[in-house]
Short mmCIF file of C-alpha atoms and ligand atoms in Angstrom, two decimals:
data_model
loop_
_atom_site.label_atom_id
_atom_site.label_comp_id
_atom_site.label_asym_id
_atom_site.label_seq_id
_atom_site.Cartn_x
_atom_site.Cartn_y
_atom_site.Cartn_z
CA SER U 1 94.04 114.14 34.34
CA SER U 2 91.61 117.06 34.64
CA PRO U 3 91.85 119.82 32.02
CA PRO U 4 94.04 122.78 32.93
CA PRO U 5 92.09 125.40 34.87
CA ALA U 6 90.91 128.46 33.03
CA ARG U 7 93.04 131.27 34.31
CA SER U 8 91.32 133.84 32.14
CA SER U 9 92.85 137.12 33.02
CA ILE U 10 93.49 136.66 36.71
CA PRO U 11 97.20 137.47 36.98
CA CYS U 12 99.06 134.32 37.88
CA LEU U 13 102.48 133.60 39.32
CA PRO U 14 104.77 131.53 37.13
CA GLN U 15 104.81 127.79 37.72
CA LEU U 16 106.90 124.69 37.14
CA PRO U 17 105.64 121.14 36.90
CA ILE U 18 105.27 119.48 40.31
CA LEU U 19 106.68 122.44 42.25
CA GLY U 20 103.95 124.76 41.08
CA SER U 21 104.73 128.38 42.01
CA LEU U 22 106.91 127.40 44.97
CA PRO U 23 110.16 128.85 43.55
CA TRP U 24 108.49 132.27 43.36
CA LEU U 25 107.14 132.30 46.89
CA GLY U 26 110.40 133.28 48.54
CA GLY U 27 111.44 131.96 51.88
CA GLY U 28 109.68 131.69 55.12
CA LEU U 29 106.91 134.30 55.32
CA PRO U 30 103.65 132.95 56.72
CA PRO U 31 100.83 132.80 54.11
CA HIS U 32 98.92 135.92 55.16
CA LEU U 33 102.01 138.14 54.96
CA LEU U 34 103.33 136.48 51.82
CA PHE U 35 100.00 136.96 50.02
CA THR U 36 99.76 140.57 51.16
CA LYS U 37 103.22 141.18 49.69
CA LEU U 38 102.38 139.39 46.43
CA ALA U 39 99.18 141.46 46.13
CA HIS U 40 101.32 144.59 45.88
CA ARG U 41 103.09 143.09 42.90
CA TYR U 42 100.33 141.13 41.10
CA GLY U 43 97.22 143.02 42.17
CA SER U 44 94.73 142.17 44.89
CA LEU U 45 93.34 139.16 43.00
CA PHE U 46 95.94 136.69 41.77
CA GLY U 47 96.45 133.01 41.12
CA LEU U 48 99.25 130.65 41.95
CA PHE U 49 99.93 126.95 41.98
CA LEU U 50 100.36 125.30 45.37
CA GLY U 51 102.01 122.17 44.05
CA PRO U 52 99.50 120.95 41.46
CA HIS U 53 96.57 122.93 42.88
CA TYR U 54 95.52 126.08 41.09
CA THR U 55 94.63 128.54 43.86
CA VAL U 56 93.12 132.02 43.68
CA VAL U 57 93.99 134.44 46.47
CA VAL U 58 91.54 137.20 47.31
CA ASN U 59 92.94 140.26 49.08
CA SER U 60 90.26 142.92 48.69
CA HIS U 61 87.06 143.23 50.59
CA GLN U 62 84.89 143.55 47.45
CA HIS U 63 86.15 140.22 46.09
CA ALA U 64 85.89 138.61 49.53
CA LYS U 65 82.22 139.57 49.63
CA GLU U 66 81.64 138.00 46.24
CA VAL U 67 83.29 134.76 47.33
CA LEU U 68 81.74 134.53 50.79
CA LEU U 69 78.35 136.18 50.33
CA GLN U 70 77.13 137.01 46.81
CA ARG U 71 78.34 133.71 45.35
CA GLY U 72 78.84 132.04 48.73
CA ARG U 73 77.16 128.80 47.59
CA ASP U 74 79.52 128.47 44.62
CA PHE U 75 82.57 128.73 46.88
CA ALA U 76 81.35 126.77 49.91
CA GLY U 77 83.47 123.67 49.22
CA ARG U 78 86.54 122.58 51.18
CA PRO U 79 89.65 120.88 49.78
CA SER U 80 90.68 117.58 51.27
CA MET U 81 93.88 117.60 53.37
CA VAL U 82 95.77 114.61 54.73
CA THR U 83 95.90 115.71 58.35
CA THR U 84 92.34 116.97 58.60
CA GLU U 85 91.01 113.76 57.01
CA LEU U 86 92.65 111.90 59.88
CA LEU U 87 91.35 114.39 62.40
CA THR U 88 87.76 114.20 61.21
CA ARG U 89 87.37 110.55 60.13
CA GLY U 90 87.15 111.60 56.53
CA GLY U 91 85.16 114.81 56.87
CA LYS U 92 82.47 113.87 59.39
CA ASP U 93 82.86 117.28 61.02
CA ILE U 94 81.70 120.76 60.03
CA ALA U 95 84.80 122.85 59.36
CA PHE U 96 86.79 120.54 57.09
CA SER U 97 83.96 118.68 55.44
CA ASP U 98 83.15 119.41 51.82
CA TYR U 99 79.73 120.88 50.97
CA SER U 100 76.97 118.25 50.80
CA PRO U 101 73.32 117.91 51.82
CA LEU U 102 74.42 115.91 54.86
CA TRP U 103 76.93 118.61 55.83
CA LYS U 104 74.15 121.19 55.60
CA LEU U 105 71.86 119.18 57.86
CA HIS U 106 74.69 118.58 60.30
CA ARG U 107 75.69 122.25 60.37
CA ARG U 108 72.08 123.30 60.98
CA LEU U 109 71.75 120.84 63.86
CA VAL U 110 74.93 122.14 65.49
CA HIS U 111 73.86 125.71 65.00
CA ASN U 112 70.49 125.06 66.61
CA SER U 113 72.14 123.36 69.56
CA PHE U 114 74.46 126.31 70.09
CA THR U 115 71.47 128.61 70.04
CA LEU U 116 69.83 126.41 72.63
CA PHE U 117 72.81 126.49 74.95
CA GLY U 118 74.48 129.73 74.52
CA GLU U 119 73.03 132.64 72.73
CA GLY U 120 70.46 134.42 74.70
CA THR U 121 70.19 132.03 77.61
CA SER U 122 71.43 132.69 81.08
CA ARG U 123 72.99 129.25 81.18
CA LEU U 124 76.09 130.18 79.27
CA GLN U 125 76.48 133.20 81.45
CA ASP U 126 76.44 131.08 84.60
CA VAL U 127 78.93 128.67 83.10
CA VAL U 128 81.28 131.50 82.16
CA PHE U 129 80.87 133.17 85.53
CA SER U 130 82.04 130.13 87.40
CA ALA U 131 85.01 129.76 85.04
CA VAL U 132 85.82 133.46 85.47
CA ASP U 133 85.73 133.20 89.25
CA SER U 134 88.32 130.46 89.28
CA LEU U 135 90.36 132.22 86.61
CA CYS U 136 90.43 135.38 88.71
CA SER U 137 91.53 133.65 91.86
CA GLU U 138 94.13 131.71 89.90
CA LEU U 139 95.51 134.90 88.34
CA MET U 140 95.52 136.72 91.66
CA SER U 141 97.26 133.86 93.44
CA ASN U 142 100.46 135.00 91.77
CA GLY U 143 100.61 138.07 93.96
CA SER U 144 102.91 140.68 92.48
CA ARG U 145 104.91 138.09 90.56
CA GLY U 146 105.04 138.22 86.76
CA PHE U 147 103.67 135.12 85.01
CA ASP U 148 102.51 133.85 81.63
CA PRO U 149 98.67 133.98 81.65
CA SER U 150 98.13 131.56 78.76
CA ALA U 151 97.77 128.30 80.71
CA ALA U 152 95.19 129.77 83.08
CA VAL U 153 93.22 131.36 80.22
CA THR U 154 93.22 128.12 78.22
CA ARG U 155 92.07 126.19 81.26
CA ALA U 156 89.19 128.58 81.88
CA VAL U 157 88.01 128.52 78.27
CA THR U 158 88.35 124.72 78.10
CA ASN U 159 86.23 124.46 81.20
CA VAL U 160 83.46 126.51 79.59
CA VAL U 161 83.44 124.29 76.51
CA CYS U 162 83.48 121.10 78.62
CA THR U 163 80.34 122.26 80.40
CA LEU U 164 78.57 123.16 77.19
CA VAL U 165 79.50 119.98 75.34
CA PHE U 166 79.13 117.35 78.04
CA SER U 167 78.14 119.05 81.30
CA SER U 168 81.42 118.44 83.10
CA THR U 169 82.98 121.10 85.23
CA TYR U 170 86.42 120.62 86.58
CA ARG U 171 88.40 121.92 89.48
CA HIS U 172 91.88 123.23 88.99
CA GLY U 173 94.28 120.34 88.46
CA ASP U 174 91.62 117.78 87.51
CA ALA U 175 93.19 114.89 85.62
CA GLU U 176 90.48 114.67 82.93
CA LEU U 177 90.68 118.39 82.23
CA GLN U 178 94.46 118.09 81.97
CA GLU U 179 94.02 115.23 79.52
CA VAL U 180 91.77 117.32 77.27
CA ILE U 181 94.23 120.19 77.33
CA SER U 182 97.23 118.05 76.57
CA TYR U 183 95.72 116.09 73.66
CA ASN U 184 94.46 119.33 72.21
CA ASN U 185 97.93 120.88 72.47
CA GLY U 186 99.37 117.82 70.78
CA ILE U 187 96.96 118.15 67.85
CA VAL U 188 97.55 121.87 67.55
CA GLU U 189 101.31 121.35 67.45
CA THR U 190 101.21 118.68 64.78
CA ILE U 191 98.30 119.47 62.53
CA ALA U 192 99.31 122.71 60.87
CA ARG U 193 102.60 124.26 61.78
CA GLY U 194 102.27 127.14 59.39
CA GLY U 195 98.53 127.60 59.13
CA LEU U 196 95.97 125.53 57.28
CA VAL U 197 97.34 126.47 53.87
CA ASP U 198 100.03 124.04 52.90
CA ILE U 199 102.27 126.39 50.99
CA TYR U 200 105.43 124.40 51.16
CA PRO U 201 104.15 120.83 51.00
CA TRP U 202 107.12 119.71 48.94
CA MET U 203 109.85 120.89 51.23
CA LYS U 204 108.13 120.22 54.49
CA VAL U 205 107.76 116.48 54.30
CA PHE U 206 105.50 115.63 57.20
CA PRO U 207 107.84 113.86 59.62
CA ASN U 208 106.74 110.41 60.74
CA SER U 209 107.20 111.29 64.37
CA SER U 210 104.66 114.13 63.99
CA LEU U 211 102.19 111.85 62.28
CA ARG U 212 102.61 109.32 65.06
CA LYS U 213 102.06 111.98 67.68
CA LEU U 214 98.97 113.28 65.87
CA LYS U 215 97.52 109.77 65.73
CA GLU U 216 98.23 109.22 69.42
CA CYS U 217 96.51 112.45 70.41
CA ILE U 218 93.52 111.62 68.22
CA ALA U 219 93.30 108.23 69.93
CA VAL U 220 93.30 109.82 73.40
CA ARG U 221 90.64 112.29 72.25
CA ASP U 222 88.48 109.52 70.79
CA ARG U 223 88.70 107.37 73.90
CA LEU U 224 87.62 110.22 76.14
CA LEU U 225 84.81 111.41 73.89
CA THR U 226 83.50 107.91 73.20
CA ARG U 227 83.19 107.39 76.93
CA LYS U 228 81.26 110.64 77.27
CA LEU U 229 79.06 109.70 74.35
CA GLU U 230 78.19 106.30 75.84
CA GLU U 231 77.38 107.89 79.19
CA HIS U 232 75.10 110.35 77.44
CA LYS U 233 73.35 107.66 75.44
CA ALA U 234 72.67 105.71 78.62
CA SER U 235 71.20 108.68 80.44
CA LEU U 236 69.37 110.29 77.53
CA ALA U 237 65.96 111.30 78.84
CA GLU U 238 62.84 112.89 77.45
CA GLY U 239 62.64 116.64 77.72
CA ASP U 240 65.17 119.35 77.15
CA PRO U 241 68.70 118.27 76.31
CA SER U 242 71.16 119.42 78.92
CA ASP U 243 74.25 119.84 76.75
CA LEU U 244 75.51 119.72 73.17
CA LEU U 245 76.03 115.95 73.16
CA ASP U 246 72.42 115.42 74.30
CA ALA U 247 71.16 117.82 71.67
CA LEU U 248 73.10 116.10 68.89
CA LEU U 249 71.95 112.65 69.98
CA LYS U 250 68.35 113.84 70.01
CA GLY U 251 68.67 115.72 66.73
CA LYS U 252 70.23 112.71 65.08
CA LYS U 253 67.08 110.73 65.80
CA GLY U 254 65.17 113.14 63.57
CA GLY U 255 66.98 111.00 61.00
CA PRO U 256 68.09 111.54 57.43
CA LYS U 257 64.96 109.97 55.95
CA SER U 258 62.79 112.81 57.10
CA HIS U 259 65.16 115.14 55.27
CA GLY U 260 65.15 113.04 52.13
CA LEU U 261 68.82 112.15 52.42
CA GLU U 262 70.32 108.91 51.14
CA GLY U 263 72.68 106.84 53.22
CA GLU U 264 73.10 106.67 56.91
CA GLY U 265 72.72 110.34 57.75
CA ILE U 266 74.15 111.69 60.94
CA THR U 267 76.03 108.89 62.67
CA ASP U 268 77.72 108.47 66.04
CA ASP U 269 80.93 109.38 64.23
CA HIS U 270 79.44 112.72 63.26
CA VAL U 271 78.35 113.39 66.82
CA LEU U 272 81.82 112.53 68.08
CA MET U 273 83.61 114.65 65.49
CA THR U 274 81.34 117.59 66.22
CA ALA U 275 82.06 117.43 69.92
CA ALA U 276 85.78 117.21 69.18
CA GLU U 277 85.58 120.18 66.86
CA ALA U 278 83.59 122.31 69.27
CA PHE U 279 86.50 121.85 71.65
CA GLY U 280 89.20 122.55 69.16
CA ALA U 281 87.51 125.56 67.64
CA GLY U 282 86.02 126.85 70.85
CA VAL U 283 89.23 126.73 72.85
CA GLU U 284 92.00 127.71 70.44
CA THR U 285 90.26 130.70 68.91
CA THR U 286 88.70 132.19 72.02
CA SER U 287 91.74 131.84 74.28
CA THR U 288 94.06 133.18 71.58
CA THR U 289 91.81 136.19 71.01
CA LEU U 290 91.80 136.91 74.75
CA LEU U 291 95.59 136.69 74.86
CA TRP U 292 95.93 139.08 71.90
CA ILE U 293 93.65 141.59 73.56
CA LEU U 294 95.57 141.37 76.84
CA ALA U 295 98.83 141.85 74.94
CA TYR U 296 97.48 145.03 73.32
CA LEU U 297 96.16 146.30 76.66
CA LEU U 298 99.68 145.99 78.05
CA HIS U 299 100.88 148.16 75.17
CA HIS U 300 98.04 150.64 75.70
CA PRO U 301 97.37 151.23 79.41
CA GLU U 302 95.14 154.18 78.43
CA VAL U 303 92.78 151.78 76.63
CA GLN U 304 92.64 149.51 79.66
CA GLN U 305 91.82 152.50 81.87
CA ARG U 306 89.08 153.65 79.54
CA VAL U 307 87.44 150.20 79.60
CA GLN U 308 87.64 150.18 83.40
CA LYS U 309 86.14 153.65 83.59
CA GLU U 310 83.28 152.52 81.38
CA LEU U 311 82.75 149.49 83.65
CA ASP U 312 82.88 151.61 86.83
CA GLU U 313 80.35 154.10 85.46
CA ASN U 314 77.90 151.60 84.02
CA VAL U 315 78.20 148.55 86.25
CA GLY U 316 79.90 149.72 89.42
CA ALA U 317 81.88 147.58 91.85
CA ASP U 318 79.03 145.92 93.73
CA ARG U 319 78.23 143.20 91.23
CA ALA U 320 79.80 141.39 88.29
CA ALA U 321 79.03 142.69 84.79
CA ASN U 322 76.57 140.51 82.91
CA LEU U 323 75.05 140.22 79.47
CA SER U 324 72.38 142.81 80.12
CA ASP U 325 75.17 145.37 80.59
CA ARG U 326 76.49 144.78 77.10
CA GLY U 327 74.43 147.55 75.57
CA HIS U 328 75.98 150.04 77.98
CA LEU U 329 79.57 149.04 77.34
CA PRO U 330 80.23 150.07 73.73
CA TYR U 331 83.92 150.81 74.25
CA LEU U 332 84.61 147.29 75.49
CA ASP U 333 82.98 145.96 72.31
CA CYS U 334 85.27 148.21 70.29
CA VAL U 335 88.32 146.85 72.07
CA ILE U 336 87.21 143.29 71.28
CA ASN U 337 86.58 144.18 67.62
CA GLU U 338 89.85 146.03 67.26
CA GLY U 339 91.72 143.04 68.72
CA MET U 340 90.10 140.73 66.16
CA ARG U 341 90.76 143.21 63.34
CA ILE U 342 94.43 143.81 63.99
CA ARG U 343 95.25 140.19 64.82
CA PRO U 344 92.63 137.89 63.24
CA VAL U 345 93.27 134.44 64.72
CA SER U 346 92.38 132.86 61.39
CA PRO U 347 94.14 135.25 59.00
CA VAL U 348 93.34 133.38 55.74
CA LEU U 349 90.18 131.66 57.04
CA ILE U 350 89.92 127.97 56.11
CA PRO U 351 90.60 127.21 52.41
CA HIS U 352 87.47 127.27 50.20
CA THR U 353 86.93 125.53 46.84
CA ALA U 354 84.68 126.38 43.90
CA MET U 355 81.93 123.76 43.64
CA THR U 356 80.82 124.93 40.20
CA ASP U 357 82.21 127.15 37.48
CA SER U 358 81.81 130.67 38.79
CA SER U 359 83.52 134.05 38.76
CA ILE U 360 85.33 136.57 40.93
CA GLY U 361 85.52 140.22 39.89
CA GLY U 362 84.22 139.29 36.45
CA HIS U 363 86.97 136.72 35.88
CA ALA U 364 85.98 133.13 35.22
CA VAL U 365 86.88 130.68 37.96
CA ARG U 366 86.63 126.97 37.18
CA ARG U 367 85.05 124.37 39.38
CA GLY U 368 87.60 122.81 41.73
CA THR U 369 89.71 125.96 42.06
CA ARG U 370 90.90 126.58 45.60
CA VAL U 371 90.14 130.03 46.94
CA LEU U 372 91.95 131.67 49.84
CA VAL U 373 90.46 134.78 51.41
CA ASN U 374 93.25 136.81 52.98
CA MET U 375 91.40 138.49 55.84
CA TRP U 376 94.70 139.83 57.13
CA SER U 377 95.19 142.06 54.11
CA ILE U 378 91.54 143.18 54.20
CA HIS U 379 91.91 144.09 57.88
CA HIS U 380 95.14 146.00 57.13
CA ASP U 381 94.12 147.69 53.88
CA PRO U 382 94.72 151.45 54.14
CA GLN U 383 91.76 151.98 51.78
CA ASN U 384 89.47 150.51 54.45
CA TRP U 385 91.19 151.67 57.62
CA GLU U 386 93.01 154.79 58.65
CA LYS U 387 96.47 153.87 59.98
CA PRO U 388 95.63 150.16 59.92
CA ASP U 389 98.69 149.12 61.91
CA LEU U 390 97.67 151.11 64.98
CA PHE U 391 95.50 149.69 67.75
CA GLN U 392 92.65 152.22 67.89
CA PRO U 393 89.40 150.83 69.31
CA GLU U 394 87.60 154.17 68.67
CA ARG U 395 87.58 153.36 64.97
CA PHE U 396 84.56 151.16 65.75
CA LEU U 397 82.59 154.15 67.06
CA ASP U 398 80.80 156.66 64.84
CA ASP U 399 80.67 160.44 65.35
CA GLN U 400 77.85 160.10 67.88
CA GLY U 401 79.77 157.56 69.93
CA ASN U 402 77.60 154.65 68.77
CA ARG U 403 78.95 151.29 67.67
CA ALA U 404 79.71 151.14 63.96
CA THR U 405 80.96 147.98 62.31
CA PRO U 406 82.39 148.49 58.82
CA SER U 407 81.48 145.75 56.35
CA CYS U 408 85.15 145.03 55.65
CA PHE U 409 85.50 143.67 59.18
CA MET U 410 84.99 139.90 58.93
CA PRO U 411 86.99 138.05 61.60
CA PHE U 412 84.47 135.17 61.53
CA GLY U 413 84.17 135.00 57.75
CA ALA U 414 80.68 135.38 56.23
CA GLY U 415 78.06 133.47 54.25
CA PRO U 416 77.38 129.72 54.18
CA ARG U 417 80.73 128.92 55.83
CA VAL U 418 80.63 131.65 58.45
CA CYS U 419 81.86 130.56 61.87
CA VAL U 420 79.07 128.65 63.65
CA GLY U 421 80.47 129.71 67.01
CA GLU U 422 80.38 133.46 66.39
CA SER U 423 77.72 134.43 68.92
CA LEU U 424 79.09 132.02 71.46
CA ALA U 425 82.57 133.43 70.99
CA ARG U 426 81.39 137.03 71.26
CA LEU U 427 79.50 136.24 74.43
CA GLU U 428 82.49 134.58 75.99
CA LEU U 429 84.87 137.37 75.00
CA PHE U 430 82.53 139.94 76.49
CA LEU U 431 81.96 138.09 79.75
CA PHE U 432 85.61 137.16 80.26
CA LEU U 433 86.97 140.63 79.53
CA SER U 434 84.34 142.55 81.45
CA SER U 435 84.80 140.38 84.54
CA LEU U 436 88.58 140.42 84.37
CA LEU U 437 88.94 144.15 83.85
CA GLN U 438 86.34 144.93 86.48
CA ARG U 439 88.27 142.97 89.07
CA MET U 440 91.91 143.54 88.16
CA SER U 441 94.40 145.59 86.19
CA PHE U 442 97.07 144.07 83.99
CA ARG U 443 100.58 145.52 84.09
CA LEU U 444 103.97 144.65 82.69
CA PRO U 445 106.34 143.10 85.20
CA GLU U 446 109.00 145.55 86.41
CA GLY U 447 111.56 146.05 83.65
CA ALA U 448 109.92 143.56 81.24
CA PRO U 449 109.57 144.55 77.58
CA PRO U 450 105.99 144.87 76.26
CA PRO U 451 104.69 141.75 74.46
CA ASN U 452 105.98 141.02 70.99
CA LEU U 453 103.02 141.67 68.68
CA GLN U 454 104.37 139.99 65.59
CA GLY U 455 102.54 136.72 66.08
CA ARG U 456 103.43 133.22 65.01
CA LEU U 457 101.22 131.11 62.85
CA GLY U 458 100.36 127.64 64.05
CA VAL U 459 96.86 126.40 63.37
CA VAL U 460 95.82 129.89 64.52
CA LEU U 461 97.79 133.15 64.69
CA GLN U 462 99.09 133.39 68.26
CA PRO U 463 101.00 135.98 70.24
CA MET U 464 104.48 135.07 71.46
CA PRO U 465 104.44 134.14 75.16
CA TYR U 466 104.56 137.13 77.50
CA GLU U 467 104.27 137.86 81.20
CA VAL U 468 101.87 139.99 83.20
CA VAL U 469 101.40 141.20 86.75
CA VAL U 470 97.82 141.45 87.99
CA ILE U 471 96.73 144.04 90.52
CA PRO U 472 93.33 143.54 92.18
CA ARG U 473 91.05 146.54 91.87
CA PRO U 474 89.46 148.00 95.02
CA GLY U 475 86.77 145.70 96.39
CA TRP U 476 87.94 142.64 94.44
CA GLU U 477 90.99 141.63 96.44
CA GLY U 478 89.65 138.13 96.99
CA GLY U 479 88.99 137.53 93.27
CA ALA U 480 85.21 137.13 93.47
CA ARG U 481 82.24 138.69 95.21
C1 LIG M 1 84.82 128.54 61.16
C2 LIG M 1 86.69 132.44 63.32
C3 LIG M 1 85.19 130.79 67.65
C4 LIG M 1 83.37 126.87 65.49
C5 LIG M 1 85.47 129.72 61.38
C6 LIG M 1 86.10 130.51 60.35
C7 LIG M 1 86.61 131.61 60.97
C8 LIG M 1 86.31 131.52 62.37
C9 LIG M 1 87.37 132.74 60.30
C10 LIG M 1 86.25 130.11 58.88
C11 LIG M 1 85.30 130.79 57.94
C12 LIG M 1 85.57 130.41 56.51
O1 LIG M 1 86.26 129.44 56.22
O2 LIG M 1 85.09 131.13 55.62
C13 LIG M 1 86.46 132.32 64.67
C14 LIG M 1 86.90 133.28 65.68
C15 LIG M 1 86.48 132.81 66.90
C16 LIG M 1 85.78 131.56 66.66
C17 LIG M 1 87.66 134.57 65.37
C18 LIG M 1 86.65 133.40 68.29
C19 LIG M 1 87.11 134.57 68.58
C20 LIG M 1 84.51 129.62 67.44
C21 LIG M 1 83.81 128.87 68.47
C22 LIG M 1 83.30 127.76 67.84
C23 LIG M 1 83.68 127.82 66.43
C24 LIG M 1 83.67 129.28 69.92
C25 LIG M 1 82.49 126.61 68.40
C26 LIG M 1 82.32 126.31 69.61
C27 LIG M 1 83.63 126.98 64.13
C28 LIG M 1 83.28 125.97 63.16
C29 LIG M 1 83.67 126.46 61.90
C30 LIG M 1 84.28 127.75 62.15
C31 LIG M 1 82.58 124.63 63.43
C32 LIG M 1 83.52 125.81 60.53
C33 LIG M 1 82.30 126.37 59.80
C34 LIG M 1 82.14 125.77 58.40
O3 LIG M 1 83.13 125.39 57.79
O4 LIG M 1 81.00 125.67 57.94
N1 LIG M 1 85.60 130.36 62.60
N2 LIG M 1 85.81 131.30 65.31
N3 LIG M 1 84.40 128.97 66.23
N4 LIG M 1 84.23 128.03 63.50
FE1 LIG M 1 84.93 129.70 64.41
C1 LIG M 2 92.36 122.73 66.98
C2 LIG M 2 92.87 121.45 67.62
C3 LIG M 2 91.71 120.50 67.90
O1 LIG M 2 92.16 119.35 68.57
C4 LIG M 2 91.04 120.15 66.57
C5 LIG M 2 90.56 121.40 65.88
C6 LIG M 2 89.30 121.46 65.41
C7 LIG M 2 88.72 122.63 64.75
C8 LIG M 2 89.72 123.69 64.28
C9 LIG M 2 90.79 123.85 65.40
C10 LIG M 2 91.55 122.52 65.69
C11 LIG M 2 91.73 125.02 65.09
C12 LIG M 2 91.00 126.31 64.78
C13 LIG M 2 89.96 126.14 63.67
C14 LIG M 2 89.01 125.02 64.06
C15 LIG M 2 87.86 125.16 63.09
C16 LIG M 2 87.72 126.69 62.92
C17 LIG M 2 88.95 127.31 63.59
C18 LIG M 2 90.64 125.87 62.34
C19 LIG M 2 92.48 122.12 64.56
C20 LIG M 2 89.52 128.53 62.93
C21 LIG M 2 88.89 129.13 61.78
O2 LIG M 2 90.51 129.06 63.33
#
């Protein structure tokens, strides 16, 4: 119905009706690797048809900056997808909702609430500390036995998010906590098996059983969150909000009228979807990043030792590291950055769309075009990084030993759609890793192979399961101080 998109001179893969470029995509590679390979053949900026949808793929950091920053507004739209429409009640969330004045207001409200609860306050730190204490004792309870750390890490991160969103803290084995974890796992398994880019929509007919499971998990999620929401409404008091739900309920009262918006503005549905998304985004990404970093530390014991030396020299063993130590722990920051560079959990970000006619690299791009930013290829481009496939945290230090962050490092995206949880995530990563490495060392179990680093793409890029042995460091045998 709509006119064919202007392809101008962006090189484009061949296409057939209905199938689009599918026959030329080869078999099986996940999108970030497939696009990196195609970029060698077609150039770093190329187009293809995903079914009927003309899609431009950006593989260089210059073009990524145009799309995300310089013309960020033009490309701040999101395409509509069947599964995410279900997940978000038709886009009443932040991440999958198309650009609109209401989305902007909503995003700002969420951002302000995060600032209130996380960034810069000691509250988040206390919340993380208590989660870290139980994580440490849980990890150490395995003695010298090898075990898969992922369940414990997920539980700890989930606990942090539960406290921030609705002020609940759970003990190990709590039924409600288990419910949150299991519905979340169910959604993760069914929503996007090969990333958020549906490359093979025509072959991979979404099986009915998956759709049923997705709907069931969403129903469990909604029941739990609705209950929390009602409790919060009933107890909403004057004064400072005590968690994200409180803050959203209060912010919502500011109302759309005062912002000159038509319609109903921010509704209960929006509040609910935001809470749900804070969980999904907060848990999957942060726990996966932690597991990637642990996997690399098992491959590089010398890096682990250097972090521990930095902690010993700047914090000591008498107290837990805290946020005020961050400035004195540059190497730990480098390890975190290098982990997110070499294995970005969201390797092609979330799909963007052009909201108006615009351009990339001087080539015209029509309104409605989908744009994928391949952060994987930017983070592995030998023009940006020396030996990009090696794990070398020092690359984030300059000659004087100070932190240096190259502008082609964008694990959280950039511009109007940049991750709203970035500071929260960085805080959590810092506090979790500093506490863990201060208290214990991670080793491979006797005779076990080091973790497979290839990764598998679900809704995020995850490491394959692996096992560790933890060894308490002197003074921390009991897990906590
Ligand atoms: C979006 C990365 C943690 C909430 C994104 C995007 C990336 C990203 C790449 C998409 C940017 C784009 O499409 O251009 C990460 C990483 C994290 C992390 C690497 C941790 C290591 C979090 C946390 C939260 C969060 C802790 C919230 C509690 C969101 C939301 C969006 C988003 C709501 C959608 C923003 C929008 O579309 O406007 N994140 N994220 N993220 N993230 Fe994160
Ligand atoms: C994870 C499962 C949850 O139940 C729902 C959910 C909400 C937000 C999504 C998240 C899932 C996966 C990771 C996403 C996040 C938004 C940003 C984040 C896609 C599907 C990124 C960029 O990785």
